[in-house]
C-alpha cells in the first residue's frame, strides 16, 4: 500500500493539484478590479549568463502587460552541498552562448564570474525602487557584463550607467539581497533565473511560452 | 563515410527524458547522424539525492511542458529500482533488435502517462509487445550480465563526461543538457551541413 502511495498516488496528486488555477485567477481579477497591477518576480544573479538572458528577454516580452516587473537580485543560492556546482558554472558559459544566440547576442566571456564579484550590483538593485528606470539599468548591465565585456567587474562603468538611468549615485542594501534570497527559497526556486507569478514559478530562461500562457490565463494580457 | 555520431543519454526515471523522446529520436529523421541511445541508471540509484523542492517542481513543470507538447503526463508509476533496471535492460535488447526508438517511447509513455509498472512481469510484457518486441528475447535480456554491463558502461560514461542529469546529447564533444536544448542541437547539426534534403 505504501509503495502504491509513493509511486503512483502522491505524484498523481501533485500533478493534479498543479492544474488548479481558480484561486489565482480570482485573486488576479480582484487586483484588476481594485486598479492594481499584476506582478512578476524575477530572481536572478548578475553572475549568471542565463539570468542575463532572462532579464533581457523578459523585459521585452512583458511590454504591453499591466505588470510590475519585480527584479530581485540574489547572490547566494543553489542546492545545498550540490556536488555538481563547479561543473554547472562551467556549463553555464557553454549554455549562455546558445541563449545569447536566441536573442542575437554573442557571449563575450569564456569564464564564469564568482557570485561575490557581482554582489555590489545586487545590493544596488535590491535597494532601488521598482520601475522602468530599474528595468533599464538591469537590462543594460546584463548586456554589459555578459555580451560586451570580459575580465573582472569594476564598479565605475556601472556607476555611470546607474547615473544615466536614475540621475543619482547608487546606494547598496545587502540586507535587501538577503531578504530576496529568503523569499526565493520560500517561493520554491533553488536556482536562478526563476520567475514567480501568482503562486507558480518557472525556469525563466526556458519557459517564456509557459509564462506568457499563465499571464494570459490570469488576465494580464498584452493590451 | 559513416554518419557523425550523436550520443543520447537517457533515464527512464527522468520525466525530462520522457519529454525529450519524440524530438530526440526525430533528430535522426531530420539529420544525417548516427543517433546512439545510451540508457543510464537513475541519479537516485547512483547515490545522489534530489531535494524535495526540486522533486515537486519537476512534477509541476513537466506537467505544463507535457501539455504544451501534447504528451500525456500525470498517471505515473515511479520506476525507481527494479522498474528502471528492467526497462534499461530491455532497451539494450531493443537496440540489438532495431526497435529502440519504439521501445523507449512506448515504455516512457507507459511509465509517465499510463501508470504502468515495468517492475511487474505483466507491465513490462505489455510495454515490450506494444513496442513490437518478442517477450522471450526481452525476458532473456533481464538476466544477461553482458546487457547489464552495457548499462553500467553508459552510466559511467555520463559521469566521466562530467554530467549530472539527463537527458544529455553529445555531438562532436559538445554537450546539450536538457530537453530544452534539442532545438539548439538541431541548429548546430544544421550548421554542420547534416540536414537531410
mmCIF file of N, CA and C in Angstrom, chain A residues 67-137:
data_model
loop_
_atom_site.group_PDB
_atom_site.id
_atom_site.type_symbol
_atom_site.label_atom_id
_atom_site.label_comp_id
_atom_site.label_asym_id
_atom_site.label_seq_id
_atom_site.Cartn_x
_atom_site.Cartn_y
_atom_site.Cartn_z
ATOM 1 N N UNK A 67 1.802 44.957 -15.705
ATOM 2 C CA UNK A 67 2.540 44.127 -14.750
ATOM 3 C C UNK A 67 3.695 44.907 -14.129
ATOM 4 N N UNK A 68 3.990 44.628 -12.890
ATOM 5 C CA UNK A 68 5.217 45.129 -12.279
ATOM 6 C C UNK A 68 6.287 44.053 -12.507
ATOM 7 N N UNK A 69 7.377 44.439 -13.169
ATOM 8 C CA UNK A 69 8.497 43.513 -13.375
ATOM 9 C C UNK A 69 9.396 43.690 -12.153
ATOM 10 N N UNK A 70 9.231 42.794 -11.196
ATOM 11 C CA UNK A 70 9.881 42.943 -9.894
ATOM 12 C C UNK A 70 11.228 42.217 -9.927
ATOM 13 N N UNK A 71 12.283 42.957 -10.185
ATOM 14 C CA UNK A 71 13.623 42.377 -10.336
ATOM 15 C C UNK A 71 14.250 42.157 -8.970
ATOM 16 N N UNK A 72 14.532 40.910 -8.649
ATOM 17 C CA UNK A 72 15.015 40.554 -7.317
ATOM 18 C C UNK A 72 16.382 39.866 -7.415
ATOM 19 N N UNK A 73 17.437 40.655 -7.333
ATOM 20 C CA UNK A 73 18.774 40.051 -7.434
ATOM 21 C C UNK A 73 19.131 39.233 -6.190
ATOM 22 N N UNK A 74 19.839 38.140 -6.425
ATOM 23 C CA UNK A 74 20.334 37.298 -5.326
ATOM 24 C C UNK A 74 21.816 37.011 -5.565
ATOM 25 N N UNK A 75 22.477 36.608 -4.510
ATOM 26 C CA UNK A 75 23.890 36.221 -4.624
ATOM 27 C C UNK A 75 24.044 34.754 -4.213
ATOM 28 N N UNK A 76 23.649 34.445 -2.992
ATOM 29 C CA UNK A 76 23.747 33.061 -2.509
ATOM 30 C C UNK A 76 22.489 32.300 -2.894
ATOM 31 N N UNK A 77 22.653 31.203 -3.602
ATOM 32 C CA UNK A 77 21.518 30.349 -3.958
ATOM 33 C C UNK A 77 22.058 29.010 -4.431
ATOM 34 N N UNK A 78 21.161 28.108 -4.824
ATOM 35 C CA UNK A 78 21.578 26.801 -5.314
ATOM 36 C C UNK A 78 21.267 25.710 -4.308
ATOM 37 N N UNK A 79 21.410 24.475 -4.756
ATOM 38 C CA UNK A 79 21.121 23.317 -3.914
ATOM 39 C C UNK A 79 22.269 23.144 -2.927
ATOM 40 N N UNK A 80 21.947 23.067 -1.646
ATOM 41 C CA UNK A 80 22.972 22.961 -0.606
ATOM 42 C C UNK A 80 23.824 21.697 -0.818
ATOM 43 N N UNK A 81 25.122 21.877 -0.800
ATOM 44 C CA UNK A 81 26.036 20.731 -0.950
ATOM 45 C C UNK A 81 26.010 20.114 -2.340
ATOM 46 N N UNK A 82 25.588 20.881 -3.330
ATOM 47 C CA UNK A 82 25.475 20.352 -4.697
ATOM 48 C C UNK A 82 26.845 19.883 -5.197
ATOM 49 N N UNK A 83 27.009 18.566 -5.459
ATOM 50 C CA UNK A 83 28.320 18.072 -5.887
ATOM 51 C C UNK A 83 28.681 18.516 -7.302
ATOM 52 N N UNK A 84 27.684 18.973 -8.066
ATOM 53 C CA UNK A 84 27.944 19.349 -9.463
ATOM 54 C C UNK A 84 28.100 20.855 -9.641
ATOM 55 N N UNK A 85 28.246 21.600 -8.535
ATOM 56 C CA UNK A 85 28.226 23.064 -8.609
ATOM 57 C C UNK A 85 29.265 23.630 -9.592
ATOM 58 N N UNK A 86 30.507 23.191 -9.478
ATOM 59 C CA UNK A 86 31.560 23.735 -10.350
ATOM 60 C C UNK A 86 31.313 23.385 -11.813
ATOM 61 N N UNK A 87 30.857 22.149 -12.043
ATOM 62 C CA UNK A 87 30.573 21.729 -13.417
ATOM 63 C C UNK A 87 29.419 22.551 -13.984
ATOM 64 N N UNK A 88 28.425 22.866 -13.136
ATOM 65 C CA UNK A 88 27.294 23.682 -13.595
ATOM 66 C C UNK A 88 27.753 25.088 -13.967
ATOM 67 N N UNK A 89 28.684 25.669 -13.191
ATOM 68 C CA UNK A 89 29.193 27.010 -13.501
ATOM 69 C C UNK A 89 29.908 27.006 -14.848
ATOM 70 N N UNK A 90 30.708 25.967 -15.076
ATOM 71 C CA UNK A 90 31.439 25.881 -16.348
ATOM 72 C C UNK A 90 30.458 25.679 -17.507
ATOM 73 N N UNK A 91 29.463 24.826 -17.284
ATOM 74 C CA UNK A 91 28.484 24.548 -18.348
ATOM 75 C C UNK A 91 27.640 25.788 -18.655
ATOM 76 N N UNK A 92 27.444 26.631 -17.634
ATOM 77 C CA UNK A 92 26.624 27.841 -17.825
ATOM 78 C C UNK A 92 27.193 28.728 -18.918
ATOM 79 N N UNK A 93 28.504 28.709 -19.089
ATOM 80 C CA UNK A 93 29.131 29.508 -20.143
ATOM 81 C C UNK A 93 28.762 28.940 -21.523
ATOM 82 N N UNK A 94 28.884 27.618 -21.641
ATOM 83 C CA UNK A 94 28.530 26.956 -22.912
ATOM 84 C C UNK A 94 27.067 27.241 -23.232
ATOM 85 N N UNK A 95 26.232 27.091 -22.220
ATOM 86 C CA UNK A 95 24.791 27.266 -22.408
ATOM 87 C C UNK A 95 24.449 28.730 -22.688
ATOM 88 N N UNK A 96 25.176 29.632 -22.037
ATOM 89 C CA UNK A 96 24.940 31.060 -22.244
ATOM 90 C C UNK A 96 25.158 31.465 -23.690
ATOM 91 N N UNK A 97 26.099 30.825 -24.370
ATOM 92 C CA UNK A 97 26.329 31.129 -25.793
ATOM 93 C C UNK A 97 25.080 30.801 -26.606
ATOM 94 N N UNK A 98 24.456 29.678 -26.266
ATOM 95 C CA UNK A 98 23.246 29.272 -27.013
ATOM 96 C C UNK A 98 22.092 30.222 -26.732
ATOM 97 N N UNK A 99 21.945 30.592 -25.456
ATOM 98 C CA UNK A 99 20.852 31.505 -25.110
ATOM 99 C C UNK A 99 21.061 32.861 -25.787
ATOM 100 N N UNK A 100 22.308 33.324 -25.796
ATOM 101 C CA UNK A 100 22.609 34.598 -26.453
ATOM 102 C C UNK A 100 22.240 34.558 -27.929
ATOM 103 N N UNK A 101 22.558 33.447 -28.563
ATOM 104 C CA UNK A 101 22.258 33.301 -29.993
ATOM 105 C C UNK A 101 20.759 33.484 -30.250
ATOM 106 N N UNK A 102 19.930 33.050 -29.290
ATOM 107 C CA UNK A 102 18.476 33.157 -29.474
ATOM 108 C C UNK A 102 18.010 34.606 -29.566
ATOM 109 N N UNK A 103 18.750 35.514 -28.927
ATOM 110 C CA UNK A 103 18.334 36.924 -28.981
ATOM 111 C C UNK A 103 19.337 37.756 -29.778
ATOM 112 N N UNK A 104 20.132 37.083 -30.590
ATOM 113 C CA UNK A 104 21.039 37.776 -31.492
ATOM 114 C C UNK A 104 22.241 38.395 -30.803
ATOM 115 N N UNK A 105 22.653 37.867 -29.640
ATOM 116 C CA UNK A 105 23.808 38.414 -28.924
ATOM 117 C C UNK A 105 24.898 37.345 -28.799
ATOM 118 N N UNK A 106 26.139 37.805 -28.758
ATOM 119 C CA UNK A 106 27.264 36.874 -28.635
ATOM 120 C C UNK A 106 27.898 37.026 -27.259
ATOM 121 N N UNK A 107 28.017 35.931 -26.556
ATOM 122 C CA UNK A 107 28.613 35.971 -25.212
ATOM 123 C C UNK A 107 30.064 36.463 -25.326
ATOM 124 N N UNK A 108 30.429 37.411 -24.469
ATOM 125 C CA UNK A 108 31.790 37.964 -24.557
ATOM 126 C C UNK A 108 32.730 37.340 -23.533
ATOM 127 N N UNK A 109 32.220 36.462 -22.704
ATOM 128 C CA UNK A 109 33.048 35.852 -21.658
ATOM 129 C C UNK A 109 33.245 34.364 -21.904
ATOM 130 N N UNK A 110 34.395 33.858 -21.471
ATOM 131 C CA UNK A 110 34.639 32.418 -21.594
ATOM 132 C C UNK A 110 34.863 31.784 -20.226
ATOM 133 N N UNK A 111 34.789 32.605 -19.171
ATOM 134 C CA UNK A 111 34.971 32.083 -17.802
ATOM 135 C C UNK A 111 33.798 32.533 -16.927
ATOM 136 N N UNK A 112 33.408 31.692 -15.942
ATOM 137 C CA UNK A 112 32.334 32.105 -15.026
ATOM 138 C C UNK A 112 32.766 33.300 -14.170
ATOM 139 N N UNK A 113 31.799 34.007 -13.620
ATOM 140 C CA UNK A 113 32.053 35.102 -12.677
ATOM 141 C C UNK A 113 31.677 34.582 -11.289
ATOM 142 N N UNK A 114 32.520 34.826 -10.296
ATOM 143 C CA UNK A 114 32.167 34.413 -8.925
ATOM 144 C C UNK A 114 31.002 35.272 -8.434
ATOM 145 N N UNK A 115 30.010 34.671 -7.772
ATOM 146 C CA UNK A 115 28.858 35.449 -7.289
ATOM 147 C C UNK A 115 29.279 36.670 -6.468
ATOM 148 N N UNK A 116 30.355 36.530 -5.680
ATOM 149 C CA UNK A 116 30.771 37.638 -4.815
ATOM 150 C C UNK A 116 31.228 38.862 -5.633
ATOM 151 N N UNK A 117 31.763 38.617 -6.849
ATOM 152 C CA UNK A 117 32.230 39.726 -7.695
ATOM 153 C C UNK A 117 31.106 40.655 -8.118
ATOM 154 N N UNK A 118 29.919 40.067 -8.291
ATOM 155 C CA UNK A 118 28.784 40.862 -8.780
ATOM 156 C C UNK A 118 27.861 41.286 -7.637
ATOM 157 N N UNK A 119 28.272 41.022 -6.409
ATOM 158 C CA UNK A 119 27.383 41.280 -5.256
ATOM 159 C C UNK A 119 27.055 42.771 -5.108
ATOM 160 N N UNK A 120 27.990 43.641 -5.509
ATOM 161 C CA UNK A 120 27.716 45.082 -5.362
ATOM 162 C C UNK A 120 26.529 45.507 -6.220
ATOM 163 N N UNK A 121 26.401 44.895 -7.402
ATOM 164 C CA UNK A 121 25.278 45.234 -8.279
ATOM 165 C C UNK A 121 23.951 44.756 -7.668
ATOM 166 N N UNK A 122 23.990 43.566 -7.081
ATOM 167 C CA UNK A 122 22.779 43.036 -6.434
ATOM 168 C C UNK A 122 22.338 43.975 -5.312
ATOM 169 N N UNK A 123 23.295 44.490 -4.542
ATOM 170 C CA UNK A 123 22.963 45.375 -3.416
ATOM 171 C C UNK A 123 22.352 46.690 -3.916
ATOM 172 N N UNK A 124 22.881 47.222 -5.024
ATOM 173 C CA UNK A 124 22.318 48.467 -5.583
ATOM 174 C C UNK A 124 20.869 48.237 -6.023
ATOM 175 N N UNK A 125 20.687 47.159 -6.795
ATOM 176 C CA UNK A 125 19.361 46.935 -7.391
ATOM 177 C C UNK A 125 18.329 46.603 -6.309
ATOM 178 N N UNK A 126 18.746 45.843 -5.313
ATOM 179 C CA UNK A 126 17.810 45.475 -4.237
ATOM 180 C C UNK A 126 17.352 46.706 -3.457
ATOM 181 N N UNK A 127 18.192 47.759 -3.436
ATOM 182 C CA UNK A 127 17.862 48.970 -2.667
ATOM 183 C C UNK A 127 16.993 49.947 -3.457
ATOM 184 N N UNK A 128 16.868 49.733 -4.772
ATOM 185 C CA UNK A 128 16.216 50.742 -5.627
ATOM 186 C C UNK A 128 14.718 50.485 -5.767
ATOM 187 N N UNK A 129 13.964 51.538 -6.088
ATOM 188 C CA UNK A 129 12.525 51.329 -6.319
ATOM 189 C C UNK A 129 12.287 50.600 -7.638
ATOM 190 N N UNK A 130 11.240 49.734 -7.672
ATOM 191 C CA UNK A 130 10.886 49.027 -8.916
ATOM 192 C C UNK A 130 10.411 50.048 -9.941
ATOM 193 N N UNK A 131 10.551 49.710 -11.205
ATOM 194 C CA UNK A 131 10.028 50.612 -12.232
ATOM 195 C C UNK A 131 10.889 50.605 -13.475
ATOM 196 N N UNK A 132 10.529 51.466 -14.413
ATOM 197 C CA UNK A 132 11.168 51.457 -15.736
ATOM 198 C C UNK A 132 12.665 51.739 -15.647
ATOM 199 N N UNK A 133 13.063 52.666 -14.750
ATOM 200 C CA UNK A 133 14.490 53.005 -14.663
ATOM 201 C C UNK A 133 15.297 51.799 -14.197
ATOM 202 N N UNK A 134 14.755 51.051 -13.251
ATOM 203 C CA UNK A 134 15.475 49.880 -12.740
ATOM 204 C C UNK A 134 15.551 48.791 -13.813
ATOM 205 N N UNK A 135 14.465 48.605 -14.544
ATOM 206 C CA UNK A 135 14.485 47.610 -15.626
ATOM 207 C C UNK A 135 15.529 47.999 -16.668
ATOM 208 N N UNK A 136 15.571 49.307 -17.008
ATOM 209 C CA UNK A 136 16.567 49.775 -17.988
ATOM 210 C C UNK A 136 17.984 49.497 -17.494
ATOM 211 N N UNK A 137 18.215 49.775 -16.203
ATOM 212 C CA UNK A 137 19.558 49.559 -15.663
ATOM 213 C C UNK A 137 19.917 48.063 -15.720
#
